[in-house]
JSON list of C-alpha atoms in Angstrom, two decimals:
[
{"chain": "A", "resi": 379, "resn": "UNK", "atom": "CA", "xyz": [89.05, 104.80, 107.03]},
{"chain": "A", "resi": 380, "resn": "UNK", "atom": "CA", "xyz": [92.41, 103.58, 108.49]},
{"chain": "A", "resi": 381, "resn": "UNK", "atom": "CA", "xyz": [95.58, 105.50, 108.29]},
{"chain": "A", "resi": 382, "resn": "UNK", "atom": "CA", "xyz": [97.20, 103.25, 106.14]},
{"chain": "A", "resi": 383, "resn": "UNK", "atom": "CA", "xyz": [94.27, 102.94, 103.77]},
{"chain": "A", "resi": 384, "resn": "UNK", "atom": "CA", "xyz": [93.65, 106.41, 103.63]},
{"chain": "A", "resi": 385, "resn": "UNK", "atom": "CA", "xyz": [98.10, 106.65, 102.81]},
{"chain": "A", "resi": 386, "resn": "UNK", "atom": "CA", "xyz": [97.85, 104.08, 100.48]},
{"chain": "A", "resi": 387, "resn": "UNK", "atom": "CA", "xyz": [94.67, 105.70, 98.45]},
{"chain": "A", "resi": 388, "resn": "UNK", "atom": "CA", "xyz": [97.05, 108.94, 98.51]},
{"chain": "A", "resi": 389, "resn": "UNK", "atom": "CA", "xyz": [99.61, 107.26, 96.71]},
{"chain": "A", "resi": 390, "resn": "UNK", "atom": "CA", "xyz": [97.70, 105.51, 94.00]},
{"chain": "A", "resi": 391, "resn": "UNK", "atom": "CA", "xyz": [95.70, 108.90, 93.31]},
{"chain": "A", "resi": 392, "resn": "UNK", "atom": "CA", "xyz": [99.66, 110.73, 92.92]},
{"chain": "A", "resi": 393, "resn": "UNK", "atom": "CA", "xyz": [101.09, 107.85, 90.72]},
{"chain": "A", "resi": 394, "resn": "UNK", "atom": "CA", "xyz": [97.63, 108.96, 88.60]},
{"chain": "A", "resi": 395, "resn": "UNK", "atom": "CA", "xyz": [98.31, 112.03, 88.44]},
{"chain": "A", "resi": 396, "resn": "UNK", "atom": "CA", "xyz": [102.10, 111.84, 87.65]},
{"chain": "A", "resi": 397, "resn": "UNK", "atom": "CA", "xyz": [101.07, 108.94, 85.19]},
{"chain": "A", "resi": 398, "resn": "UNK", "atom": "CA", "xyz": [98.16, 111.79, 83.76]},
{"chain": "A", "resi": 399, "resn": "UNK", "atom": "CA", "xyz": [100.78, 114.76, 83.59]},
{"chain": "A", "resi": 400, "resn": "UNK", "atom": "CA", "xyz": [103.73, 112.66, 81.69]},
{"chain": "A", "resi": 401, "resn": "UNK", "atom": "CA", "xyz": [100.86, 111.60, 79.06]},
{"chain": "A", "resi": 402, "resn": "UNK", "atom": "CA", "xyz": [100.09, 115.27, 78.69]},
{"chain": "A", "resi": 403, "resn": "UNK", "atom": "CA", "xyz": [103.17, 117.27, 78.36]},
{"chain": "A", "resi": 404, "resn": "UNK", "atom": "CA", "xyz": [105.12, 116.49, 75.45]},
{"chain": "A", "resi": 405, "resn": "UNK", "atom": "CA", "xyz": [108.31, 118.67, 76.70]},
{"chain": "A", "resi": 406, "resn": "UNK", "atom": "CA", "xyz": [108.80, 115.81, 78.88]},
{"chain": "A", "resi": 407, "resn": "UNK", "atom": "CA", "xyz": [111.84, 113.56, 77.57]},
{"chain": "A", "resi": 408, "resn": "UNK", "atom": "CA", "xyz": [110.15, 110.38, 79.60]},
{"chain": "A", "resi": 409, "resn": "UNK", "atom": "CA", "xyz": [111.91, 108.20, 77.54]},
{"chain": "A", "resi": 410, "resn": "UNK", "atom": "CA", "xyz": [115.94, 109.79, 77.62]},
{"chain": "A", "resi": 411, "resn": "UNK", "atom": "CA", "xyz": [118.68, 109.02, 80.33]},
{"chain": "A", "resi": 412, "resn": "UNK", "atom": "CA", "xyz": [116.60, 105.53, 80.90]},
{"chain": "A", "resi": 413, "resn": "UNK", "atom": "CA", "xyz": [113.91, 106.85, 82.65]},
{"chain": "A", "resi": 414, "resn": "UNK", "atom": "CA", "xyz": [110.54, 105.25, 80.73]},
{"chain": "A", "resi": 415, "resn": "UNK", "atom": "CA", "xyz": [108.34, 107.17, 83.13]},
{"chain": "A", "resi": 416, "resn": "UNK", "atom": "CA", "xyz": [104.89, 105.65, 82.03]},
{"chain": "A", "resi": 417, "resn": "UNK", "atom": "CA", "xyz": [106.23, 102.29, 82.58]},
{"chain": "A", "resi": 418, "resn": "UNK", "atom": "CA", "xyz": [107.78, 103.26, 86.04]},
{"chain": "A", "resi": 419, "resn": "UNK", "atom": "CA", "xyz": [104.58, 105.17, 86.83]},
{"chain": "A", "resi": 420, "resn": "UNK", "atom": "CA", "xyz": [102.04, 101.76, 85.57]},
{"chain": "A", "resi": 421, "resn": "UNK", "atom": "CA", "xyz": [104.05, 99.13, 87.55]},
{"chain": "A", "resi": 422, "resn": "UNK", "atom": "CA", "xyz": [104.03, 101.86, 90.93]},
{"chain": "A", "resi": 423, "resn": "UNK", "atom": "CA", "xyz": [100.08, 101.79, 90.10]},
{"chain": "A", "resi": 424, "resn": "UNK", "atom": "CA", "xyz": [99.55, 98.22, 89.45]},
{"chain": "A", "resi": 425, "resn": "UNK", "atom": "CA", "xyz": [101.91, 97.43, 92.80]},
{"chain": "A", "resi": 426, "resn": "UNK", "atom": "CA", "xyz": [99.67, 100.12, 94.82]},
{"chain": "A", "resi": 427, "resn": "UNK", "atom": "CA", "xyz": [96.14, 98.52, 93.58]},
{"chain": "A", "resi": 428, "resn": "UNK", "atom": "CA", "xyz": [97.10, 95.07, 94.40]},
{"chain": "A", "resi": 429, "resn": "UNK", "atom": "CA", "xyz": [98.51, 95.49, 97.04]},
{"chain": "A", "resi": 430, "resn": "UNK", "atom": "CA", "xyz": [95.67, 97.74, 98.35]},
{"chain": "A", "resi": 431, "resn": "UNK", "atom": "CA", "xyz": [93.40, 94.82, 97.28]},
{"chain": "A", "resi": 432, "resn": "UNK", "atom": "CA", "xyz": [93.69, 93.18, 101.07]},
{"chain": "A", "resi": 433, "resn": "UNK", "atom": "CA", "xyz": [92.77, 96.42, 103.19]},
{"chain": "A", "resi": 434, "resn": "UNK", "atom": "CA", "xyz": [89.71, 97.53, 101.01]},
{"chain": "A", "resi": 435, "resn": "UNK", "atom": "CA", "xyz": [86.28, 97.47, 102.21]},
{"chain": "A", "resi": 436, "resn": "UNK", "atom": "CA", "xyz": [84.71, 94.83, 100.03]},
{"chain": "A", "resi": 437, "resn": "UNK", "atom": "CA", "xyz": [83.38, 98.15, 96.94]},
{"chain": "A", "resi": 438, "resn": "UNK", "atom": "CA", "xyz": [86.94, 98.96, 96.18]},
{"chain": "A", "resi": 439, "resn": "UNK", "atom": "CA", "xyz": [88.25, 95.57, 96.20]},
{"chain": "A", "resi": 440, "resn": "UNK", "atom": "CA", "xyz": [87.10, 95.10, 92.70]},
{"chain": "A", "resi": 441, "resn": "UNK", "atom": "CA", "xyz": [88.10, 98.36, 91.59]},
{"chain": "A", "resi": 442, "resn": "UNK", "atom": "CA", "xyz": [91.39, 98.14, 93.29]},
{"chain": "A", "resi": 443, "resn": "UNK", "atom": "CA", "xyz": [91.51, 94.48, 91.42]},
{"chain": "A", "resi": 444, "resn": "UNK", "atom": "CA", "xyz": [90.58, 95.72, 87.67]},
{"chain": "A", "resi": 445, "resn": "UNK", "atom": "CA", "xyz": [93.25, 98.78, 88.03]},
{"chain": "A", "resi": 446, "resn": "UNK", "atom": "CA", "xyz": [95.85, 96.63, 88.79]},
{"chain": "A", "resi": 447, "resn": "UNK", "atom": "CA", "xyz": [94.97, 94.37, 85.75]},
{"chain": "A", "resi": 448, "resn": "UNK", "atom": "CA", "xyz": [94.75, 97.39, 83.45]},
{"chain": "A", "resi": 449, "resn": "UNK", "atom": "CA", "xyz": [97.52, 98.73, 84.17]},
{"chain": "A", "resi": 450, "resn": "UNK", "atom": "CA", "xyz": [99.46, 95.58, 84.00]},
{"chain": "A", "resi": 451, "resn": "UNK", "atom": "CA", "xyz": [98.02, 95.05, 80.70]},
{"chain": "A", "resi": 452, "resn": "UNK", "atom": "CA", "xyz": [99.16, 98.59, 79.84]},
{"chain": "A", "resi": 453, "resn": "UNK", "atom": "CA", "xyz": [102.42, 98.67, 81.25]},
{"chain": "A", "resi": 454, "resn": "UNK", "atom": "CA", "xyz": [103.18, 95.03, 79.14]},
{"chain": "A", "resi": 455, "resn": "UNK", "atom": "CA", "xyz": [101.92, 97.44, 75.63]},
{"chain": "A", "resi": 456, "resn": "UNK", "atom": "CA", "xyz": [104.63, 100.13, 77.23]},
{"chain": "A", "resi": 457, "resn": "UNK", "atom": "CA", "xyz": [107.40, 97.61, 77.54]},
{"chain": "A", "resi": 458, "resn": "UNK", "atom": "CA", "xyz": [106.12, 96.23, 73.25]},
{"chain": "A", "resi": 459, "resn": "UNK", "atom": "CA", "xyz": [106.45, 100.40, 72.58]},
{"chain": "A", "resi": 460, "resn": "UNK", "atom": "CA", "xyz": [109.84, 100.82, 74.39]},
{"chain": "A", "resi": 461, "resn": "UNK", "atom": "CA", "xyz": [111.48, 97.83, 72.23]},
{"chain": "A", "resi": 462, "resn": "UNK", "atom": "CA", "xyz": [110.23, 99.03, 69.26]},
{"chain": "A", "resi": 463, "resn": "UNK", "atom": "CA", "xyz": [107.19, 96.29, 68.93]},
{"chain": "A", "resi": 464, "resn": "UNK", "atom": "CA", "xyz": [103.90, 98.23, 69.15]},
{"chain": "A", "resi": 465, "resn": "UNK", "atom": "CA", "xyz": [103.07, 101.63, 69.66]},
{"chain": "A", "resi": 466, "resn": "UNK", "atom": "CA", "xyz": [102.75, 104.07, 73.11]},
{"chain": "A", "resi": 467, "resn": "UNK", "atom": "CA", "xyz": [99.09, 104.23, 73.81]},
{"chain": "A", "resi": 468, "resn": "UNK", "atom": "CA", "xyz": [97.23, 107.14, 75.02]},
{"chain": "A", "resi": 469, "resn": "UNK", "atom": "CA", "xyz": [96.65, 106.80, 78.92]},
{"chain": "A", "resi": 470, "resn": "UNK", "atom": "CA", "xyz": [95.50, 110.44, 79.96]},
{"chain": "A", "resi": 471, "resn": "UNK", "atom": "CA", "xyz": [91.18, 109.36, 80.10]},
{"chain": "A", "resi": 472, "resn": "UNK", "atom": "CA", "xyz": [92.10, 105.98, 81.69]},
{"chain": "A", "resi": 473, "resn": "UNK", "atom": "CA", "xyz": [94.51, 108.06, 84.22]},
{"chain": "A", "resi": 474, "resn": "UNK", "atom": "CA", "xyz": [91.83, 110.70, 84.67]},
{"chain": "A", "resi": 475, "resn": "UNK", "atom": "CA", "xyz": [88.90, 108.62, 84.85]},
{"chain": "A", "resi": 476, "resn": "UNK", "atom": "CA", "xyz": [90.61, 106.10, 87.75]},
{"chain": "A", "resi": 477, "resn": "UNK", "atom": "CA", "xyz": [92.12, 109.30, 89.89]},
{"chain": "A", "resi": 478, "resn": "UNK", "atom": "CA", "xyz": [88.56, 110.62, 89.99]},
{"chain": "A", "resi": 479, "resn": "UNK", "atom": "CA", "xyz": [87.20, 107.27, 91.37]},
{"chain": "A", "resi": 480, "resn": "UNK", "atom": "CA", "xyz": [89.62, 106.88, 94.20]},
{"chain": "A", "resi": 481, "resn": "UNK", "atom": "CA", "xyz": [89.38, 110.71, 95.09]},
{"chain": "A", "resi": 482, "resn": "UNK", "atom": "CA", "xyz": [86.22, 111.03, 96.47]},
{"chain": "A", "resi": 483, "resn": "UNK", "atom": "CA", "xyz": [86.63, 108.01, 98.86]},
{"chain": "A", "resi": 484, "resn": "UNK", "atom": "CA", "xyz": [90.21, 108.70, 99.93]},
{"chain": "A", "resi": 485, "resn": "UNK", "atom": "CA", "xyz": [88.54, 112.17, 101.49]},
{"chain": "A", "resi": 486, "resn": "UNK", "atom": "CA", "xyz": [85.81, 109.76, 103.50]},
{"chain": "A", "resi": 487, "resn": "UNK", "atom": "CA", "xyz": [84.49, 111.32, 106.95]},
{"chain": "A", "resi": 488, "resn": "UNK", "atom": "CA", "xyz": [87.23, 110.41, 109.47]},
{"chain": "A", "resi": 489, "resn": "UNK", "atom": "CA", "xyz": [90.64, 110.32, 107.11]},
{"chain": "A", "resi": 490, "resn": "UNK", "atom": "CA", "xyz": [92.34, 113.50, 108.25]},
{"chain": "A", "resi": 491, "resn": "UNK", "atom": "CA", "xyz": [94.42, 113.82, 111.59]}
]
């Protein structure tokens, strides 16, 4: 795997994970000072998978692809929730479930220097 494939895998797996930990610590004010952290955190993701999309080896292309859909399509719910026309949905399985597909294949034979 390339340097910059392996960098950009890295950084999709960490938005995840922040994503993943926001969802599952309610001390967090993620919505005070103007932060809207799941928002932030979904557009970083969807901005990472697309534009990952290019440099993937033709298996992740359409996994790279669908993440970037869902989490547009979750990101435009978060945006309804923050003005006060739907309600915040529940990310932590879809976060979990997507960091443990790119894990395994950002730790491919080759990736460390």
């Amino acid at each position: 795997m390339k340097p910059i494939l392996k960098w950009q895998y890295d950084q999709l797996i960490k938005e995840l994970l922040l994503l993943q930990e926001h969802q599952t610590d309610t001390a967090c004010p993620c919505s005070t000072d103007g932060e809207m952290c799941v928002r932030k955190h979904l557009m970083a993701i969807e901005g990472y998978a697309q534009e990952t999309i290019a440099m993937a080896d033709d298996e992740y292309r359409d996994k790279l692809k669908d993440l970037a859909v869902e989490a547009q399509t979750y990101r435009q719910q978060e945006e309804k929730a923050l003005l006060g026309e739907g309600e915040h949905v529940s990310l932590i399985e879809w976060t979990r479930n997507w960091r443990k597909e790119f894990e395994e294949h950002s730790l491919a034979p080759g990736t460390h220097d």
